[in-house]
Structures are given as C-alpha cells and as structure tokens.
Amino acid sequence: MAAPAPHRTETLTEHHWSPERHGRITQLCEEAVASEPGMRSLSHYSNGILDFVVGRTDRPPLSSMVAETGDERQDESLPGSRLLLCAQDLGALLRPLGTGELMRTVVANGQGGLWGGRVKPGEYLAALTDSGASVDAVDAAMNRLVTRIRTDVHSLPDELPGGDVSAEPRPGLTPVSASRSVSLGAPGTDAGGAAPRVDFGTAAAPDPAYEERLRALWRQHVNTTDLQYAGYYRDLTLVCAGDVFDAPDLGPRFIDVSVRSRRTAYRDLSRGLRGHLVRLTDALHLVAPAEDGRPPLDRLVLDVQEGAVYVVWTSAREFLIGVTLDQTQVRNADIRLNRLASALRGVTPAQPSS
C-alpha cells in the first residue's frame, strides 16, 4: 500500500529569516506539518521574536477574535505567542518544585488544542490544531520535531518531551490515545506497590461510603511508577488528594524538596494556576472556542525536565491535578490520570434524605 501523500504547506517568513540560520530548521518544520494532517500550523521563535510560520494551505480562517486581520503571519502565530508568554509565567510557578525547566505545554478542549515548547533556551515552537481528535497526534509530532531539531541540528541530547514512548506501563494501562475511555479494573486494587496516603479536604462530603470509594480509586490509579500524586477539586476547593511520596522507591527524588513541602506545593499550585487559566483559555479560544455547556479547557499538560503536572476537568466545576516525577513515564501518567477522571464522573456522594 502506498504511503499517504503529504499535505500541501506554505511558509511565511519574517524579514530577518535567512537560509543560513533558519533553513534546516524550516525544512524540518515543513516536513512535520506536511506529514501530520491534524496540524493546522506551527510557528518558530528566537528570543521571543517570530521567525516563520508553516501552515496547511487548506486551513480555514481563524476565529474572528484574532485582532491583526490582514496580516496572516501575525494572525496564525498569535495563539501560540500567547501560549508561550503564559508558559514563561507557569515555568516560574513550577520552578520552586525543583523538577527542572518547563519544556512543553499542551492545552486542549474537544474542539482543538495548542502546543508550546522550547527546543533550547531562546528557541521555541508553537503548534495549533483545530481538531479535537488530532490533539494527541499533533502533540506526538511536535515532541518528535523538538527532539529532531535538538539532536540533528544542535547536537543536544533528547530531553524526552512527552515521555519515553517505549516506557513500559503498569498492567492494565494501554499507552494509546483510545485508552482514555477503556474500561477500568476492579476498584480498590493497588496500581503500584505502595498504597497511597489519601487526605480529604473541606469540599468532601461527610459520607463514609463516598470517601471509601474515593480511597479505592486512588489505590487503583496512584502508584510509584507513573501517576504519583492526584488531587481532586470541586469549586476550587479540595475534595481529596493522595500520593505515594513516602514510598522508599521515591526517596531519592526528595533530596532537595521534602515530602511535606512537595505536598503543600502541589496544593498551592491549584490556587496559583487560577489566574493563568484565563489567559490559556483566551489563547485556545482563538483556535478552538469551547462548546456550549462544556468547560473552556479539558486538559492542561505542563511537562518539566523531571516529570509533569497535569490538570483534567471532569466538569465546569470539578478538576483533577496529577503529577509524575519520572520523565520516562510522562505519557503513561497522563493516560492514568485521564482514566481516574473518567472513573470519578460516576462517583457522587449520597444525597441527604429530605
């Protein structure tokens, strides 16, 4: 069977673009857009300045909210520029956790998504997709592109953005996009070798059966291999949080930041993210306005050098924050948290009798 024909692309360059500095990188970006049908466009930046935009020739117009009507380069790069500016502030928010620099940011809803990341300090890429079904494929394509530019052009090591695709998942976790909706195993089984510590917040209902169901889900999903922390919030208030940070296998990861400090930091992070979510929503809605009745964002991924932080919305009022400290397991932890989110949609406290 013949390979599918590449999609036609066009490249819009800024006046300072030159083949000596940008030619090889531009070629790799053109190949990435041509080979991934869900990618609307990608933009390349040096020291905060747009260098060029590569886009599909058949892409529809962007949302009318784009301000610079008539300048296609600026219009197409505006969502990514806003994402990268927000990512700078998010990187500063994450830095005290001691898990390295923010390498990759993904924000998505059912209509599309944005990808933003750094190739190396001073060099950044941003990509857009206006198809919700293409978010994972575009994410994977951009992770490969960053790695190729780092290794082939700059002779730098692979930082594994998105995790190691060959990393073995825990039993029952299929590392493919469709696994976000597969059936779960029996509740209460331990997904990892150490039972998580689970604490309840002020948004938890005083319902022992409900609390036990939540404990069972945390024991099933939070583990020492991939998803090592998960916090559940309703109306911006903690329902419950659980982690395996006390497990001996994770001890070396707390040399610089103590277990207690990290637990506190991840709870504080939920408050620190609030202001940034407005800016992320504004950037995403230039490409993918949310459907009526749906949360403006479905998921956010903040991929640092040592793991990642994830936010998944189960409804407009509820969300989960997940954490992995293992860069090789970033992809598997993302899938694991989405499975926990799917399970939580069917768990509600008992209603008080009238």
GROMACS .gro file of C-alpha atoms in nm:
model
  354
    1MET     CA    1   0.000   0.000   0.000
    2ALA     CA    2   0.139   0.338  -0.100
    3ALA     CA    3   0.223   0.590   0.172
    4PRO     CA    4  -0.031   0.873   0.208
    5ALA     CA    5   0.054   1.184   0.012
    6PRO     CA    6   0.188   1.471   0.225
    7HIS     CA    7  -0.039   1.769   0.279
    8ARG     CA    8   0.048   2.091   0.098
    9THR     CA    9   0.202   2.361   0.314
   10GLU     CA   10   0.306   2.723   0.285
   11THR     CA   11   0.582   2.901   0.474
   12LEU     CA   12   0.554   3.267   0.576
   13THR     CA   13   0.886   3.417   0.682
   14GLU     CA   14   0.977   3.736   0.865
   15HIS     CA   15   1.221   3.984   0.711
   16HIS     CA   16   1.514   3.863   0.922
   17TRP     CA   17   1.476   3.499   0.811
   18SER     CA   18   1.781   3.360   0.632
   19PRO     CA   19   1.861   3.017   0.487
   20GLU     CA   20   2.194   3.007   0.675
   21ARG     CA   21   2.032   3.044   1.020
   22HIS     CA   22   1.685   2.905   0.967
   23GLY     CA   23   1.689   2.692   0.653
   24ARG     CA   24   1.743   2.345   0.802
   25ILE     CA   25   1.502   2.408   1.091
   26THR     CA   26   1.240   2.544   0.850
   27GLN     CA   27   1.271   2.229   0.638
   28LEU     CA   28   1.211   2.006   0.941
   29CYS     CA   29   0.907   2.214   1.042
   30GLU     CA   30   0.766   2.192   0.689
   31GLU     CA   31   0.805   1.815   0.696
   32ALA     CA   32   0.626   1.795   1.031
   33VAL     CA   33   0.324   1.994   0.910
   34ALA     CA   34   0.309   1.807   0.579
   35SER     CA   35   0.313   1.466   0.748
   36GLU     CA   36   0.055   1.539   1.023
   37PRO     CA   37  -0.289   1.619   0.874
   38GLY     CA   38  -0.429   1.742   1.206
   39MET     CA   39  -0.167   2.014   1.245
   40ARG     CA   40  -0.304   2.347   1.130
   41SER     CA   41   0.023   2.540   1.158
   42LEU     CA   42   0.338   2.584   1.361
   43SER     CA   43   0.546   2.890   1.444
   44HIS     CA   44   0.914   2.925   1.527
   45TYR     CA   45   1.052   3.191   1.762
   46SER     CA   46   1.403   3.305   1.853
   47ASN     CA   47   1.450   3.516   2.166
   48GLY     CA   48   1.080   3.599   2.168
   49ILE     CA   49   1.070   3.711   1.803
   50LEU     CA   50   0.870   3.528   1.535
   51ASP     CA   51   1.092   3.384   1.262
   52PHE     CA   52   0.849   3.195   1.040
   53VAL     CA   53   0.511   3.020   1.024
   54VAL     CA   54   0.441   2.694   0.840
   55GLY     CA   55   0.076   2.616   0.774
   56ARG     CA   56  -0.151   2.387   0.574
   57THR     CA   57  -0.264   2.562   0.260
   58ASP     CA   58  -0.625   2.444   0.312
   59ARG     CA   59  -0.663   2.573   0.668
   60PRO     CA   60  -0.984   2.767   0.735
   61PRO     CA   61  -0.976   3.123   0.876
   62LEU     CA   62  -0.906   3.157   1.247
   63SER     CA   63  -1.162   3.282   1.495
   64SER     CA   64  -1.283   3.638   1.443
   65MET     CA   65  -1.127   3.720   1.782
   66VAL     CA   66  -0.786   3.742   1.613
   67ALA     CA   67  -0.705   4.111   1.614
   68GLU     CA   68  -0.448   4.153   1.339
   69THR     CA   69  -0.681   4.095   1.045
   70GLY     CA   70  -0.496   4.102   0.715
   71ASP     CA   71  -0.151   4.000   0.846
   72GLU     CA   72  -0.158   3.623   0.809
   73ARG     CA   73   0.176   3.567   0.980
   74GLN     CA   74   0.068   3.754   1.291
   75ASP     CA   75  -0.282   3.606   1.288
   76GLU     CA   76  -0.160   3.247   1.268
   77SER     CA   77   0.115   3.293   1.527
   78LEU     CA   78  -0.096   3.489   1.779
   79PRO     CA   79  -0.243   3.189   1.971
   80GLY     CA   80   0.099   3.027   2.004
   81SER     CA   81   0.259   3.355   2.110
   82ARG     CA   82   0.003   3.395   2.387
   83LEU     CA   83   0.057   3.036   2.498
   84LEU     CA   84   0.434   3.077   2.515
   85LEU     CA   85   0.406   3.402   2.712
   86CYS     CA   86   0.182   3.227   2.962
   87ALA     CA   87   0.421   2.930   2.972
   88GLN     CA   88   0.702   3.163   3.085
   89ASP     CA   89   0.500   3.256   3.393
   90LEU     CA   90   0.391   2.896   3.451
   91GLY     CA   91   0.755   2.789   3.437
   92ALA     CA   92   0.837   3.036   3.712
   93LEU     CA   93   0.545   2.899   3.916
   94LEU     CA   94   0.681   2.543   3.884
   95ARG     CA   95   1.050   2.620   3.935
   96PRO     CA   96   1.043   2.608   4.320
   97LEU     CA   97   0.934   2.242   4.297
   98GLY     CA   98   1.286   2.154   4.187
   99THR     CA   99   1.184   1.943   3.887
  100GLY     CA  100   1.362   2.147   3.621
  101GLU     CA  101   1.251   2.385   3.350
  102LEU     CA  102   0.914   2.375   3.173
  103MET     CA  103   0.976   2.214   2.833
  104ARG     CA  104   0.629   2.155   2.689
  105THR     CA  105   0.280   2.294   2.743
  106VAL     CA  106  -0.036   2.142   2.596
  107VAL     CA  107  -0.380   2.297   2.639
  108ALA     CA  108  -0.685   2.143   2.474
  109ASN     CA  109  -1.061   2.104   2.463
  110GLY     CA  110  -1.294   1.899   2.246
  111GLN     CA  111  -1.253   2.141   1.953
  112GLY     CA  112  -0.874   2.163   1.928
  113GLY     CA  113  -0.554   2.245   2.109
  114LEU     CA  114  -0.229   2.437   2.137
  115TRP     CA  115   0.122   2.301   2.185
  116GLY     CA  116   0.410   2.521   2.303
  117GLY     CA  117   0.763   2.425   2.397
  118ARG     CA  118   1.130   2.505   2.391
  119VAL     CA  119   1.393   2.350   2.170
  120LYS     CA  120   1.663   2.509   2.383
  121PRO     CA  121   1.685   2.833   2.583
  122GLY     CA  122   1.591   3.113   2.343
  123GLU     CA  123   1.436   2.888   2.076
  124TYR     CA  124   1.066   2.797   2.091
  125LEU     CA  125   0.796   2.633   1.882
  126ALA     CA  126   0.417   2.658   1.897
  127ALA     CA  127   0.163   2.448   1.706
  128LEU     CA  128  -0.213   2.471   1.654
  129THR     CA  129  -0.479   2.213   1.576
  130ASP     CA  130  -0.843   2.298   1.512
  131SER     CA  131  -0.949   1.935   1.554
  132GLY     CA  132  -1.009   1.788   1.898
  133ALA     CA  133  -0.946   1.438   1.762
  134SER     CA  134  -0.597   1.543   1.644
  135VAL     CA  135  -0.459   1.684   1.971
  136ASP     CA  136  -0.268   1.370   2.070
  137ALA     CA  137  -0.125   1.317   1.721
  138VAL     CA  138  -0.009   1.680   1.694
  139ASP     CA  139   0.141   1.657   2.043
  140ALA     CA  140   0.338   1.346   1.946
  141ALA     CA  141   0.452   1.504   1.617
  142MET     CA  142   0.578   1.817   1.794
  143ASN     CA  143   0.764   1.612   2.055
  144ARG     CA  144   0.940   1.426   1.774
  145LEU     CA  145   1.015   1.754   1.593
  146VAL     CA  146   1.171   1.916   1.901
  147THR     CA  147   1.387   1.610   1.958
  148ARG     CA  148   1.498   1.603   1.596
  149ILE     CA  149   1.596   1.970   1.595
  150ARG     CA  150   1.783   1.927   1.925
  151THR     CA  151   1.974   1.617   1.814
  152ASP     CA  152   2.021   1.671   1.439
  153VAL     CA  153   2.067   2.049   1.426
  154HIS     CA  154   2.205   2.150   1.765
  155SER     CA  155   2.378   1.823   1.868
  156LEU     CA  156   2.197   1.830   2.204
  157PRO     CA  157   2.061   1.530   2.395
  158ASP     CA  158   1.699   1.417   2.381
  159GLU     CA  159   1.505   1.552   2.682
  160LEU     CA  160   1.213   1.311   2.621
  161PRO     CA  161   0.932   1.568   2.585
  162GLY     CA  162   0.611   1.374   2.635
  163GLY     CA  163   0.798   1.088   2.800
  164ASP     CA  164   0.960   0.776   2.661
  165VAL     CA  165   0.719   0.618   2.412
  166SER     CA  166   0.883   0.279   2.480
  167ALA     CA  167   0.836   0.303   2.859
  168GLU     CA  168   0.652   0.002   2.994
  169PRO     CA  169   0.318   0.089   3.154
  170ARG     CA  170   0.171  -0.079   3.458
  171PRO     CA  171  -0.055  -0.379   3.380
  172GLY     CA  172  -0.396  -0.269   3.257
  173LEU     CA  173  -0.272   0.062   3.116
  174THR     CA  174  -0.266   0.063   2.736
  175PRO     CA  175  -0.048   0.355   2.618
  176VAL     CA  176  -0.260   0.471   2.327
  177SER     CA  177  -0.496   0.765   2.291
  178ALA     CA  178  -0.804   0.543   2.288
  179SER     CA  179  -0.717   0.419   2.635
  180ARG     CA  180  -0.865   0.735   2.784
  181SER     CA  181  -1.203   0.566   2.753
  182VAL     CA  182  -1.129   0.195   2.812
  183SER     CA  183  -1.288   0.003   3.097
  184LEU     CA  184  -1.124   0.000   3.438
  185GLY     CA  185  -1.024  -0.293   3.653
  186ALA     CA  186  -1.186  -0.382   3.980
  187PRO     CA  187  -1.196  -0.082   4.218
  188GLY     CA  188  -0.972  -0.093   4.519
  189THR     CA  189  -0.684  -0.280   4.357
  190ASP     CA  190  -0.341  -0.127   4.405
  191ALA     CA  191  -0.188   0.013   4.083
  192GLY     CA  192   0.154   0.038   4.215
  193GLY     CA  193   0.344  -0.139   4.505
  194ALA     CA  194   0.266   0.114   4.777
  195ALA     CA  195  -0.076   0.217   4.899
  196PRO     CA  196  -0.125   0.592   4.861
  197ARG     CA  197  -0.185   0.823   5.152
  198VAL     CA  198  -0.525   0.991   5.093
  199ASP     CA  199  -0.638   1.306   5.274
  200PHE     CA  200  -0.978   1.475   5.245
  201GLY     CA  201  -1.043   1.847   5.213
  202THR     CA  202  -1.329   2.077   5.305
  203ALA     CA  203  -1.520   2.001   4.982
  204ALA     CA  204  -1.550   1.632   5.070
  205ALA     CA  205  -1.898   1.516   5.169
  206PRO     CA  206  -1.937   1.363   5.518
  207ASP     CA  207  -2.026   1.028   5.361
  208PRO     CA  208  -1.812   0.726   5.464
  209ALA     CA  209  -1.916   0.519   5.161
  210TYR     CA  210  -1.822   0.805   4.925
  211GLU     CA  211  -1.486   0.852   5.097
  212GLU     CA  212  -1.412   0.480   5.075
  213ARG     CA  213  -1.495   0.479   4.703
  214LEU     CA  214  -1.252   0.767   4.651
  215ARG     CA  215  -0.983   0.583   4.851
  216ALA     CA  216  -1.037   0.276   4.634
  217LEU     CA  217  -0.994   0.479   4.314
  218TRP     CA  218  -0.674   0.638   4.445
  219ARG     CA  219  -0.539   0.293   4.540
  220GLN     CA  220  -0.618   0.174   4.190
  221HIS     CA  221  -0.456   0.461   3.999
  222VAL     CA  222  -0.191   0.640   4.210
  223ASN     CA  223   0.131   0.439   4.217
  224THR     CA  224   0.509   0.461   4.242
  225THR     CA  225   0.570   0.405   3.870
  226ASP     CA  226   0.375   0.671   3.681
  227LEU     CA  227   0.096   0.875   3.846
  228GLN     CA  228   0.244   0.951   4.189
  229TYR     CA  229   0.005   1.226   4.306
  230ALA     CA  230  -0.354   1.321   4.230
  231GLY     CA  231  -0.572   1.594   4.382
  232TYR     CA  232  -0.946   1.634   4.321
  233TYR     CA  233  -1.113   1.977   4.344
  234ARG     CA  234  -1.473   2.098   4.336
  235ASP     CA  235  -1.548   2.470   4.305
  236LEU     CA  236  -1.173   2.536   4.351
  237THR     CA  237  -1.180   2.361   4.691
  238LEU     CA  238  -1.001   2.036   4.771
  239VAL     CA  239  -1.213   1.720   4.788
  240CYS     CA  240  -0.924   1.478   4.833
  241ALA     CA  241  -0.557   1.433   4.749
  242GLY     CA  242  -0.341   1.123   4.757
  243ASP     CA  243   0.020   1.036   4.685
  244VAL     CA  244   0.287   0.770   4.728
  245PHE     CA  245   0.563   1.018   4.812
  246ASP     CA  246   0.652   0.822   5.129
  247ALA     CA  247   0.741   0.509   4.931
  248PRO     CA  248   1.110   0.409   4.967
  249ASP     CA  249   1.147   0.385   4.587
  250LEU     CA  250   1.081   0.759   4.560
  251GLY     CA  251   1.316   0.864   4.841
  252PRO     CA  252   1.596   0.992   4.612
  253ARG     CA  253   1.351   1.232   4.446
  254PHE     CA  254   1.310   1.425   4.773
  255ILE     CA  255   1.673   1.515   4.839
  256ASP     CA  256   1.617   1.884   4.764
  257VAL     CA  257   1.244   1.922   4.838
  258SER     CA  258   1.090   1.734   5.129
  259VAL     CA  259   0.778   1.520   5.101
  260ARG     CA  260   0.582   1.761   5.319
  261SER     CA  261   0.695   2.064   5.120
  262ARG     CA  262   0.604   1.897   4.790
  263ARG     CA  263   0.257   1.803   4.913
  264THR     CA  264   0.200   2.162   5.020
  265ALA     CA  265   0.340   2.296   4.694
  266TYR     CA  266   0.106   2.091   4.475
  267ARG     CA  267  -0.195   2.206   4.677
  268ASP     CA  268  -0.077   2.566   4.648
  269LEU     CA  269  -0.032   2.513   4.274
  270SER     CA  270  -0.408   2.473   4.230
  271ARG     CA  271  -0.453   2.828   4.359
  272GLY     CA  272  -0.158   2.964   4.162
  273LEU     CA  273  -0.296   2.830   3.835
  274ARG     CA  274  -0.626   3.017   3.856
  275GLY     CA  275  -0.511   3.345   3.706
  276HIS     CA  276  -0.319   3.170   3.429
  277LEU     CA  277  -0.622   2.966   3.322
  278VAL     CA  278  -0.796   3.280   3.195
  279ARG     CA  279  -0.501   3.358   2.969
  280LEU     CA  280  -0.475   2.998   2.850
  281THR     CA  281  -0.846   2.996   2.771
  282ASP     CA  282  -0.815   3.317   2.572
  283ALA     CA  283  -0.529   3.172   2.366
  284LEU     CA  284  -0.706   2.842   2.300
  285HIS     CA  285  -1.033   3.007   2.202
  286LEU     CA  286  -0.866   3.181   1.909
  287VAL     CA  287  -0.838   2.834   1.756
  288ALA     CA  288  -1.097   2.622   1.938
  289PRO     CA  289  -1.388   2.802   2.108
  290ALA     CA  290  -1.547   2.565   2.361
  291GLU     CA  291  -1.888   2.413   2.301
  292ASP     CA  292  -2.181   2.550   2.499
  293GLY     CA  293  -2.213   2.378   2.835
  294ARG     CA  294  -1.856   2.245   2.829
  295PRO     CA  295  -1.561   2.369   3.038
  296PRO     CA  296  -1.341   2.608   2.837
  297LEU     CA  297  -1.047   2.370   2.884
  298ASP     CA  298  -1.050   1.991   2.903
  299ARG     CA  299  -0.684   1.937   2.989
  300LEU     CA  300  -0.354   2.109   3.054
  301VAL     CA  301  -0.010   1.944   3.050
  302LEU     CA  302   0.297   2.111   3.200
  303ASP     CA  303   0.593   1.888   3.107
  304VAL     CA  304   0.910   1.973   3.301
  305GLN     CA  305   1.254   1.810   3.281
  306GLU     CA  306   1.172   1.569   3.563
  307GLY     CA  307   0.813   1.464   3.509
  308ALA     CA  308   0.496   1.663   3.451
  309VAL     CA  309   0.193   1.828   3.609
  310TYR     CA  310  -0.149   1.764   3.455
  311VAL     CA  311  -0.488   1.929   3.500
  312VAL     CA  312  -0.802   1.749   3.374
  313TRP     CA  313  -1.154   1.893   3.402
  314THR     CA  314  -1.433   1.645   3.471
  315SER     CA  315  -1.694   1.924   3.458
  316ALA     CA  316  -1.708   2.303   3.466
  317ARG     CA  317  -1.693   2.280   3.849
  318GLU     CA  318  -1.450   1.994   3.903
  319PHE     CA  319  -1.093   1.917   3.805
  320LEU     CA  320  -0.802   1.690   3.889
  321ILE     CA  321  -0.435   1.775   3.927
  322GLY     CA  322  -0.193   1.489   3.865
  323VAL     CA  323   0.184   1.461   3.898
  324THR     CA  324   0.459   1.230   3.786
  325LEU     CA  325   0.822   1.276   3.889
  326ASP     CA  326   0.953   1.034   3.624
  327GLN     CA  327   1.019   1.182   3.281
  328THR     CA  328   1.009   0.844   3.109
  329GLN     CA  329   0.653   0.790   3.238
  330VAL     CA  330   0.504   1.126   3.138
  331ARG     CA  331   0.283   0.971   2.868
  332ASN     CA  332   0.164   0.684   3.087
  333ALA     CA  333   0.085   0.913   3.381
  334ASP     CA  334  -0.122   1.136   3.150
  335ILE     CA  335  -0.330   0.837   3.042
  336ARG     CA  336  -0.359   0.714   3.402
  337LEU     CA  337  -0.495   1.049   3.525
  338ASN     CA  338  -0.750   1.061   3.243
  339ARG     CA  339  -0.870   0.714   3.343
  340LEU     CA  340  -0.907   0.830   3.703
  341ALA     CA  341  -1.104   1.131   3.578
  342SER     CA  342  -1.335   0.903   3.379
  343ALA     CA  343  -1.396   0.688   3.686
  344LEU     CA  344  -1.468   0.990   3.906
  345ARG     CA  345  -1.754   1.104   3.682
  346GLY     CA  346  -1.957   0.813   3.811
  347VAL     CA  347  -1.880   0.864   4.182
  348THR     CA  348  -2.103   1.105   4.376
  349PRO     CA  349  -2.181   1.140   4.746
  350ALA     CA  350  -2.516   1.022   4.877
  351GLN     CA  351  -2.785   1.289   4.872
  352PRO     CA  352  -2.925   1.382   5.215
  353SER     CA  353  -3.270   1.244   5.273
  354SER     CA  354  -3.550   1.501   5.279
   0.00000   0.00000   0.00000
